[in-house]
PDB file of C-alpha atoms in Angstrom:
ATOM      1  CA  LYS A   1    -200.042-152.355  -6.107  1.00 67.00           C
ATOM      2  CA  ALA A   2    -203.718-152.929  -5.482  1.00 80.00           C
ATOM      3  CA  GLY A   3    -205.740-149.941  -4.379  1.00 92.00           C
ATOM      4  CA  VAL A   4    -208.121-149.583  -1.477  1.00 95.00           C
ATOM      5  CA  THR A   5    -210.963-152.053  -1.760  1.00 96.00           C
ATOM      6  CA  GLN A   6    -214.348-151.825  -0.109  1.00 97.00           C
ATOM      7  CA  THR A   7    -217.000-154.483   0.187  1.00 97.00           C
ATOM      8  CA  PRO A   8    -219.792-154.684  -0.542  1.00 97.00           C
ATOM      9  CA  ARG A   9    -220.152-151.962  -3.168  1.00 95.00           C
ATOM     10  CA  TYR A  10    -223.910-151.701  -2.740  1.00 96.00           C
ATOM     11  CA  LEU A  11    -226.146-152.544   0.161  1.00 96.00           C
ATOM     12  CA  ILE A  12    -229.860-152.209   0.832  1.00 97.00           C
ATOM     13  CA  LYS A  13    -231.148-152.446   4.377  1.00 97.00           C
ATOM     14  CA  THR A  14    -234.302-151.527   6.250  1.00 97.00           C
ATOM     15  CA  ARG A  15    -234.684-149.233   9.225  1.00 97.00           C
ATOM     16  CA  GLY A  16    -233.642-150.770  12.499  1.00 97.00           C
ATOM     17  CA  GLN A  17    -231.229-153.267  10.997  1.00 97.00           C
ATOM     18  CA  GLN A  18    -227.492-153.122  11.432  1.00 97.00           C
ATOM     19  CA  VAL A  19    -224.795-153.225   8.786  1.00 98.00           C
ATOM     20  CA  THR A  20    -221.064-153.926   8.583  1.00 98.00           C
ATOM     21  CA  LEU A  21    -218.862-152.468   5.873  1.00 98.00           C
ATOM     22  CA  SER A  22    -215.354-153.632   5.129  1.00 98.00           C
ATOM     23  CA  CYS A  23    -212.254-151.832   3.916  1.00 98.00           C
ATOM     24  CA  SER A  24    -208.918-153.307   2.862  1.00 98.00           C
ATOM     25  CA  PRO A  25    -206.183-150.663   2.710  1.00 96.00           C
ATOM     26  CA  ILE A  26    -203.271-150.537   0.333  1.00 95.00           C
ATOM     27  CA  SER A  27    -200.620-153.040   1.359  1.00 94.00           C
ATOM     28  CA  GLY A  28    -198.295-151.474   3.920  1.00 92.00           C
ATOM     29  CA  HIS A  29    -200.694-148.710   4.904  1.00 92.00           C
ATOM     30  CA  ARG A  30    -201.493-148.615   8.606  1.00 92.00           C
ATOM     31  CA  SER A  31    -203.968-145.764   8.837  1.00 92.00           C
ATOM     32  CA  VAL A  32    -207.587-146.149   7.753  1.00 94.00           C
ATOM     33  CA  SER A  33    -210.160-143.359   7.825  1.00 94.00           C
ATOM     34  CA  TRP A  34    -213.881-143.501   7.130  1.00 96.00           C
ATOM     35  CA  TYR A  35    -216.035-140.761   5.621  1.00 96.00           C
ATOM     36  CA  GLN A  36    -219.750-140.438   4.947  1.00 97.00           C
ATOM     37  CA  GLN A  37    -220.870-138.680   1.772  1.00 95.00           C
ATOM     38  CA  THR A  38    -224.434-137.413   1.354  1.00 94.00           C
ATOM     39  CA  PRO A  39    -225.922-134.826  -1.015  1.00 90.00           C
ATOM     40  CA  GLY A  40    -227.001-132.632   1.872  1.00 88.00           C
ATOM     41  CA  GLN A  41    -224.041-132.780   4.254  1.00 91.00           C
ATOM     42  CA  GLY A  42    -221.273-133.536   1.789  1.00 92.00           C
ATOM     43  CA  LEU A  43    -218.221-135.439   2.971  1.00 94.00           C
ATOM     44  CA  GLN A  44    -217.956-135.855   6.719  1.00 94.00           C
ATOM     45  CA  PHE A  45    -215.283-137.591   8.742  1.00 93.00           C
ATOM     46  CA  LEU A  46    -216.374-140.562  10.821  1.00 95.00           C
ATOM     47  CA  PHE A  47    -213.208-141.940  12.447  1.00 92.00           C
ATOM     48  CA  GLU A  48    -209.616-142.934  11.888  1.00 92.00           C
ATOM     49  CA  TYR A  49    -207.809-146.071  12.994  1.00 93.00           C
ATOM     50  CA  PHE A  50    -204.091-146.553  13.273  1.00 91.00           C
ATOM     51  CA  SER A  51    -202.447-149.748  14.486  1.00 90.00           C
ATOM     52  CA  GLU A  52    -205.782-151.149  15.682  1.00 94.00           C
ATOM     53  CA  THR A  53    -206.560-148.064  17.779  1.00 93.00           C
ATOM     54  CA  GLN A  54    -209.158-145.419  17.122  1.00 92.00           C
ATOM     55  CA  ARG A  55    -207.140-142.248  17.066  1.00 87.00           C
ATOM     56  CA  ASN A  56    -209.590-139.653  15.864  1.00 86.00           C
ATOM     57  CA  LYS A  57    -213.374-139.462  15.818  1.00 90.00           C
ATOM     58  CA  GLY A  58    -215.876-137.220  14.078  1.00 90.00           C
ATOM     59  CA  ASN A  59    -219.181-135.956  15.340  1.00 91.00           C
ATOM     60  CA  PHE A  60    -221.403-138.967  14.750  1.00 95.00           C
ATOM     61  CA  PRO A  61    -223.667-140.821  17.200  1.00 95.00           C
ATOM     62  CA  GLY A  62    -222.535-143.955  18.968  1.00 95.00           C
ATOM     63  CA  ARG A  63    -224.501-146.092  16.508  1.00 97.00           C
ATOM     64  CA  PHE A  64    -221.491-145.678  14.249  1.00 97.00           C
ATOM     65  CA  SER A  65    -218.525-147.738  15.323  1.00 97.00           C
ATOM     66  CA  GLY A  66    -215.485-149.298  13.793  1.00 97.00           C
ATOM     67  CA  ARG A  67    -212.475-151.425  14.355  1.00 97.00           C
ATOM     68  CA  GLN A  68    -209.179-152.294  12.766  1.00 97.00           C
ATOM     69  CA  PHE A  69    -207.503-155.645  12.620  1.00 97.00           C
ATOM     70  CA  SER A  70    -203.843-156.531  12.912  1.00 96.00           C
ATOM     71  CA  ASN A  71    -203.532-156.702   9.110  1.00 94.00           C
ATOM     72  CA  SER A  72    -204.854-153.082   8.946  1.00 95.00           C
ATOM     73  CA  ARG A  73    -208.161-154.111   7.414  1.00 97.00           C
ATOM     74  CA  SER A  74    -211.002-152.138   8.924  1.00 98.00           C
ATOM     75  CA  GLU A  75    -214.705-152.526   9.414  1.00 98.00           C
ATOM     76  CA  MET A  76    -217.343-150.031  10.311  1.00 98.00           C
ATOM     77  CA  ASN A  77    -220.665-150.932  11.819  1.00 98.00           C
ATOM     78  CA  VAL A  78    -223.883-148.979  11.936  1.00 97.00           C
ATOM     79  CA  SER A  79    -226.551-150.250  14.306  1.00 95.00           C
ATOM     80  CA  THR A  80    -230.245-149.404  14.364  1.00 96.00           C
ATOM     81  CA  LEU A  81    -230.196-147.941  10.882  1.00 97.00           C
ATOM     82  CA  GLU A  82    -232.131-144.776  10.119  1.00 97.00           C
ATOM     83  CA  LEU A  83    -233.271-143.416   6.777  1.00 96.00           C
ATOM     84  CA  GLY A  84    -230.722-140.626   7.120  1.00 96.00           C
ATOM     85  CA  ASP A  85    -227.883-143.138   7.158  1.00 97.00           C
ATOM     86  CA  SER A  86    -228.348-143.669   3.430  1.00 97.00           C
ATOM     87  CA  ALA A  87    -225.054-142.499   1.986  1.00 97.00           C
ATOM     88  CA  LEU A  88    -221.861-143.382   0.210  1.00 95.00           C
ATOM     89  CA  TYR A  89    -219.342-144.558   2.785  1.00 97.00           C
ATOM     90  CA  LEU A  90    -215.755-144.006   1.756  1.00 96.00           C
ATOM     91  CA  CYS A  91    -212.688-145.512   3.279  1.00 96.00           C
ATOM     92  CA  ALA A  92    -209.221-144.028   2.844  1.00 94.00           C
ATOM     93  CA  SER A  93    -205.822-145.401   3.743  1.00 93.00           C
ATOM     94  CA  SER A  94    -202.489-143.725   4.236  1.00 90.00           C
ATOM     95  CA  LEU A  95    -198.998-144.955   4.912  1.00 87.00           C
ATOM     96  CA  ASP A  96    -198.313-144.021   8.499  1.00 77.00           C
ATOM     97  CA  GLY A  97    -201.063-141.652   9.380  1.00 65.00           C
ATOM     98  CA  TYR A  98    -198.947-138.541   9.732  1.00 70.00           C
ATOM     99  CA  THR A  99    -200.387-135.219   8.765  1.00 62.00           C
ATOM    100  CA  GLY A 100    -199.940-134.369   5.120  1.00 67.00           C
ATOM    101  CA  ASN A 101    -199.526-137.919   3.888  1.00 73.00           C
ATOM    102  CA  GLU A 102    -201.802-138.659   0.975  1.00 82.00           C
ATOM    103  CA  GLN A 103    -204.992-140.516   1.750  1.00 88.00           C
ATOM    104  CA  PHE A 104    -205.999-142.976  -0.955  1.00 91.00           C
ATOM    105  CA  PHE A 105    -209.729-143.519  -1.266  1.00 94.00           C
ATOM    106  CA  GLY A 106    -211.646-146.644  -2.118  1.00 95.00           C
ATOM    107  CA  PRO A 107    -214.671-146.671  -4.461  1.00 94.00           C
ATOM    108  CA  GLY A 108    -217.073-146.608  -1.550  1.00 95.00           C
ATOM    109  CA  THR A 109    -220.039-148.621  -0.350  1.00 96.00           C
ATOM    110  CA  ARG A 110    -223.407-147.178  -1.255  1.00 96.00           C
ATOM    111  CA  LEU A 111    -225.852-147.895   1.554  1.00 97.00           C
ATOM    112  CA  THR A 112    -229.554-147.444   1.006  1.00 97.00           C
ATOM    113  CA  VAL A 113    -231.855-147.619   4.013  1.00 97.00           C
ATOM    114  CA  LEU A 114    -235.530-148.247   3.259  1.00 96.00           C
TER     115      LEU A 114
ATOM    116  CA  ALA B   1    -213.183-124.555  13.948  1.00 67.00           C
ATOM    117  CA  GLN B   2    -211.953-125.110  10.452  1.00 71.00           C
ATOM    118  CA  SER B   3    -214.261-124.834   7.472  1.00 88.00           C
ATOM    119  CA  VAL B   4    -213.948-124.934   3.718  1.00 93.00           C
ATOM    120  CA  THR B   5    -216.128-122.948   1.326  1.00 95.00           C
ATOM    121  CA  GLN B   6    -216.447-123.755  -2.329  1.00 96.00           C
ATOM    122  CA  LEU B   7    -218.272-120.783  -3.711  1.00 90.00           C
ATOM    123  CA  ASP B   8    -219.749-122.451  -6.787  1.00 94.00           C
ATOM    124  CA  SER B   9    -221.775-125.634  -6.592  1.00 94.00           C
ATOM    125  CA  GLN B  10    -221.880-126.007 -10.383  1.00 96.00           C
ATOM    126  CA  VAL B  11    -219.642-124.635 -13.111  1.00 97.00           C
ATOM    127  CA  PRO B  12    -220.631-125.199 -16.748  1.00 97.00           C
ATOM    128  CA  VAL B  13    -217.953-124.423 -19.301  1.00 97.00           C
ATOM    129  CA  PHE B  14    -217.263-125.120 -22.950  1.00 97.00           C
ATOM    130  CA  GLU B  15    -214.460-127.387 -24.061  1.00 97.00           C
ATOM    131  CA  GLU B  16    -211.067-125.670 -24.425  1.00 97.00           C
ATOM    132  CA  ALA B  17    -212.187-122.727 -22.289  1.00 97.00           C
ATOM    133  CA  PRO B  18    -210.341-121.815 -19.079  1.00 97.00           C
ATOM    134  CA  VAL B  19    -211.876-122.586 -15.711  1.00 97.00           C
ATOM    135  CA  GLU B  20    -211.364-121.557 -12.103  1.00 97.00           C
ATOM    136  CA  LEU B  21    -212.926-123.407  -9.178  1.00 97.00           C
ATOM    137  CA  ARG B  22    -212.834-121.317  -6.052  1.00 97.00           C
ATOM    138  CA  CYS B  23    -211.976-122.499  -2.560  1.00 96.00           C
ATOM    139  CA  ASN B  24    -211.630-120.501   0.639  1.00 95.00           C
ATOM    140  CA  TYR B  25    -210.886-121.862   4.058  1.00 92.00           C
ATOM    141  CA  SER B  26    -211.049-120.564   7.578  1.00 88.00           C
ATOM    142  CA  SER B  27    -208.749-121.796  10.253  1.00 75.00           C
ATOM    143  CA  SER B  28    -207.027-120.432  13.294  1.00 70.00           C
ATOM    144  CA  VAL B  29    -204.068-122.734  12.693  1.00 74.00           C
ATOM    145  CA  SER B  30    -201.876-123.625   9.771  1.00 79.00           C
ATOM    146  CA  VAL B  31    -203.315-126.144   7.355  1.00 83.00           C
ATOM    147  CA  TYR B  32    -202.384-128.374   4.481  1.00 88.00           C
ATOM    148  CA  LEU B  33    -204.573-127.991   1.389  1.00 91.00           C
ATOM    149  CA  PHE B  34    -205.834-130.511  -1.125  1.00 93.00           C
ATOM    150  CA  TRP B  35    -207.969-130.814  -4.216  1.00 96.00           C
ATOM    151  CA  TYR B  36    -209.691-134.124  -4.881  1.00 95.00           C
ATOM    152  CA  VAL B  37    -211.685-135.161  -7.955  1.00 96.00           C
ATOM    153  CA  GLN B  38    -214.565-137.604  -8.005  1.00 95.00           C
ATOM    154  CA  TYR B  39    -215.804-139.160 -11.229  1.00 92.00           C
ATOM    155  CA  PRO B  40    -219.309-140.682 -11.298  1.00 86.00           C
ATOM    156  CA  ASN B  41    -219.643-143.826  -9.205  1.00 80.00           C
ATOM    157  CA  GLN B  42    -216.047-143.669  -8.085  1.00 85.00           C
ATOM    158  CA  GLY B  43    -214.123-142.704  -4.980  1.00 88.00           C
ATOM    159  CA  LEU B  44    -211.985-139.624  -4.565  1.00 92.00           C
ATOM    160  CA  GLN B  45    -208.663-139.175  -6.308  1.00 92.00           C
ATOM    161  CA  LEU B  46    -206.053-136.690  -5.170  1.00 92.00           C
ATOM    162  CA  LEU B  47    -205.515-134.036  -7.820  1.00 94.00           C
ATOM    163  CA  LEU B  48    -202.898-131.906  -6.082  1.00 93.00           C
ATOM    164  CA  LYS B  49    -201.797-130.759  -2.666  1.00 91.00           C
ATOM    165  CA  TYR B  50    -200.000-127.941  -0.934  1.00 90.00           C
ATOM    166  CA  LEU B  51    -197.887-128.860   2.071  1.00 85.00           C
ATOM    167  CA  SER B  52    -195.091-126.292   1.995  1.00 81.00           C
ATOM    168  CA  GLY B  53    -192.691-124.562  -0.357  1.00 83.00           C
ATOM    169  CA  SER B  54    -193.844-123.037  -3.630  1.00 85.00           C
ATOM    170  CA  THR B  55    -197.355-121.699  -3.343  1.00 87.00           C
ATOM    171  CA  LEU B  56    -198.166-122.805  -6.893  1.00 89.00           C
ATOM    172  CA  VAL B  57    -198.752-126.525  -7.267  1.00 89.00           C
ATOM    173  CA  GLU B  58    -199.517-128.433 -10.427  1.00 88.00           C
ATOM    174  CA  SER B  59    -201.094-131.748 -11.351  1.00 89.00           C
ATOM    175  CA  ILE B  60    -200.070-134.060 -14.159  1.00 82.00           C
ATOM    176  CA  ASN B  61    -203.209-133.343 -16.173  1.00 87.00           C
ATOM    177  CA  GLY B  62    -202.862-129.577 -16.439  1.00 93.00           C
ATOM    178  CA  PHE B  63    -204.608-128.329 -13.319  1.00 96.00           C
ATOM    179  CA  GLU B  64    -202.868-125.922 -10.967  1.00 96.00           C
ATOM    180  CA  ALA B  65    -203.734-124.289  -7.667  1.00 96.00           C
ATOM    181  CA  GLU B  66    -202.196-121.411  -5.796  1.00 94.00           C
ATOM    182  CA  PHE B  67    -202.087-121.103  -2.046  1.00 92.00           C
ATOM    183  CA  ASN B  68    -202.795-117.541  -0.986  1.00 92.00           C
ATOM    184  CA  LYS B  69    -202.316-117.209   2.742  1.00 88.00           C
ATOM    185  CA  SER B  70    -203.486-113.616   3.015  1.00 89.00           C
ATOM    186  CA  GLN B  71    -206.749-114.406   1.271  1.00 90.00           C
ATOM    187  CA  THR B  72    -206.994-117.915   2.753  1.00 91.00           C
ATOM    188  CA  SER B  73    -207.704-119.286  -0.684  1.00 94.00           C
ATOM    189  CA  PHE B  74    -206.620-122.261  -2.764  1.00 96.00           C
ATOM    190  CA  HIS B  75    -208.348-121.807  -6.124  1.00 97.00           C
ATOM    191  CA  LEU B  76    -208.043-124.496  -8.794  1.00 97.00           C
ATOM    192  CA  ARG B  77    -207.432-123.470 -12.390  1.00 97.00           C
ATOM    193  CA  LYS B  78    -206.979-125.024 -15.790  1.00 97.00           C
ATOM    194  CA  PRO B  79    -206.266-122.971 -18.915  1.00 97.00           C
ATOM    195  CA  SER B  80    -208.094-125.308 -21.305  1.00 97.00           C
ATOM    196  CA  VAL B  81    -210.565-127.969 -20.181  1.00 97.00           C
ATOM    197  CA  HIS B  82    -211.526-131.231 -21.874  1.00 96.00           C
ATOM    198  CA  ILE B  83    -214.743-133.209 -21.873  1.00 96.00           C
ATOM    199  CA  SER B  84    -212.984-135.770 -19.694  1.00 94.00           C
ATOM    200  CA  ASP B  85    -212.548-133.169 -16.933  1.00 96.00           C
ATOM    201  CA  THR B  86    -216.266-133.390 -16.215  1.00 96.00           C
ATOM    202  CA  ALA B  87    -216.421-134.460 -12.573  1.00 96.00           C
ATOM    203  CA  GLU B  88    -216.984-133.152  -9.070  1.00 96.00           C
ATOM    204  CA  TYR B  89    -214.073-131.390  -7.427  1.00 97.00           C
ATOM    205  CA  PHE B  90    -213.565-131.135  -3.683  1.00 97.00           C
ATOM    206  CA  CYS B  91    -211.287-128.788  -1.825  1.00 96.00           C
ATOM    207  CA  ALA B  92    -210.086-130.035   1.558  1.00 93.00           C
ATOM    208  CA  VAL B  93    -207.890-128.946   4.446  1.00 90.00           C
ATOM    209  CA  ILE B  94    -206.189-130.769   7.248  1.00 85.00           C
ATOM    210  CA  HIS B  95    -204.808-129.293  10.437  1.00 77.00           C
ATOM    211  CA  ARG B  96    -201.033-129.007  10.280  1.00 70.00           C
ATOM    212  CA  ASN B  97    -199.962-131.043  13.268  1.00 61.00           C
ATOM    213  CA  TYR B  98    -196.218-131.128  13.426  1.00 50.00           C
ATOM    214  CA  GLY B  99    -194.993-134.616  14.174  1.00 51.00           C
ATOM    215  CA  GLY B 100    -198.348-135.628  15.478  1.00 52.00           C
ATOM    216  CA  SER B 101    -201.049-137.981  14.433  1.00 53.00           C
ATOM    217  CA  GLN B 102    -203.032-137.410  11.312  1.00 55.00           C
ATOM    218  CA  GLY B 103    -205.979-135.132  11.599  1.00 67.00           C
ATOM    219  CA  ASN B 104    -209.031-135.634   9.459  1.00 80.00           C
ATOM    220  CA  LEU B 105    -209.708-134.051   6.086  1.00 87.00           C
ATOM    221  CA  ILE B 106    -212.337-131.314   6.167  1.00 89.00           C
ATOM    222  CA  PHE B 107    -214.047-131.025   2.814  1.00 93.00           C
ATOM    223  CA  GLY B 108    -215.911-128.315   1.012  1.00 95.00           C
ATOM    224  CA  LYS B 109    -219.324-129.112  -0.446  1.00 95.00           C
ATOM    225  CA  GLY B 110    -217.870-129.746  -3.887  1.00 96.00           C
ATOM    226  CA  THR B 111    -218.098-128.097  -7.298  1.00 97.00           C
ATOM    227  CA  LYS B 112    -219.565-129.984 -10.236  1.00 97.00           C
ATOM    228  CA  LEU B 113    -217.628-129.106 -13.356  1.00 97.00           C
ATOM    229  CA  SER B 114    -219.562-129.776 -16.547  1.00 97.00           C
ATOM    230  CA  VAL B 115    -217.599-129.438 -19.769  1.00 97.00           C
ATOM    231  CA  LYS B 116    -219.740-129.072 -22.868  1.00 96.00           C
ATOM    232  CA  PRO B 117    -218.613-129.646 -26.460  1.00 95.00           C
TER     233      PRO B 117
END
């Protein structure tokens, strides 16, 4: 079974631009979560989607948004990029989104904002 | 609010020595507990988890962790480390929500384990 895939793996943008990151969950998984990893703040939860609905949201500004498609693939979008948005963005999928089910992580997309 | 504290940001150790990576959590509700490992330029991999039952949980590569409710701890241990164990280790909790939707993982800041020959 293929794991969680994220595209692109690396991205360089400039301040003010917007960016879209993609995540394909493990086949059959319906829950997708996004996390931001930075050296200063560590791993922080962005949001979770289940059956095309955002079910849970972290404490990030509205510039961060996401969506999930009917095939469970998910995208996250960051508008008006800031230098502080430079981070590794990790996506994780789980089977049915119930508490305690293992979340499987992708390799991440490393975003650099210049 | 829940929080996770990993007391050591870096742990250097010699090969074949024992190691303990410490994790404490604070929460007003019951939680599930996890340890994840991250190798350079890779995502997170689940090492082990505590959901219920025996408070001592083991991984397939020799790590173990013990849930201690009274001390709100979930320390990770290995009796003899290998060079290949060099990685960053993250402790995480999730709110135990019976029958409900999945909460989000709350991570500690991570502990970098460096195994030297």
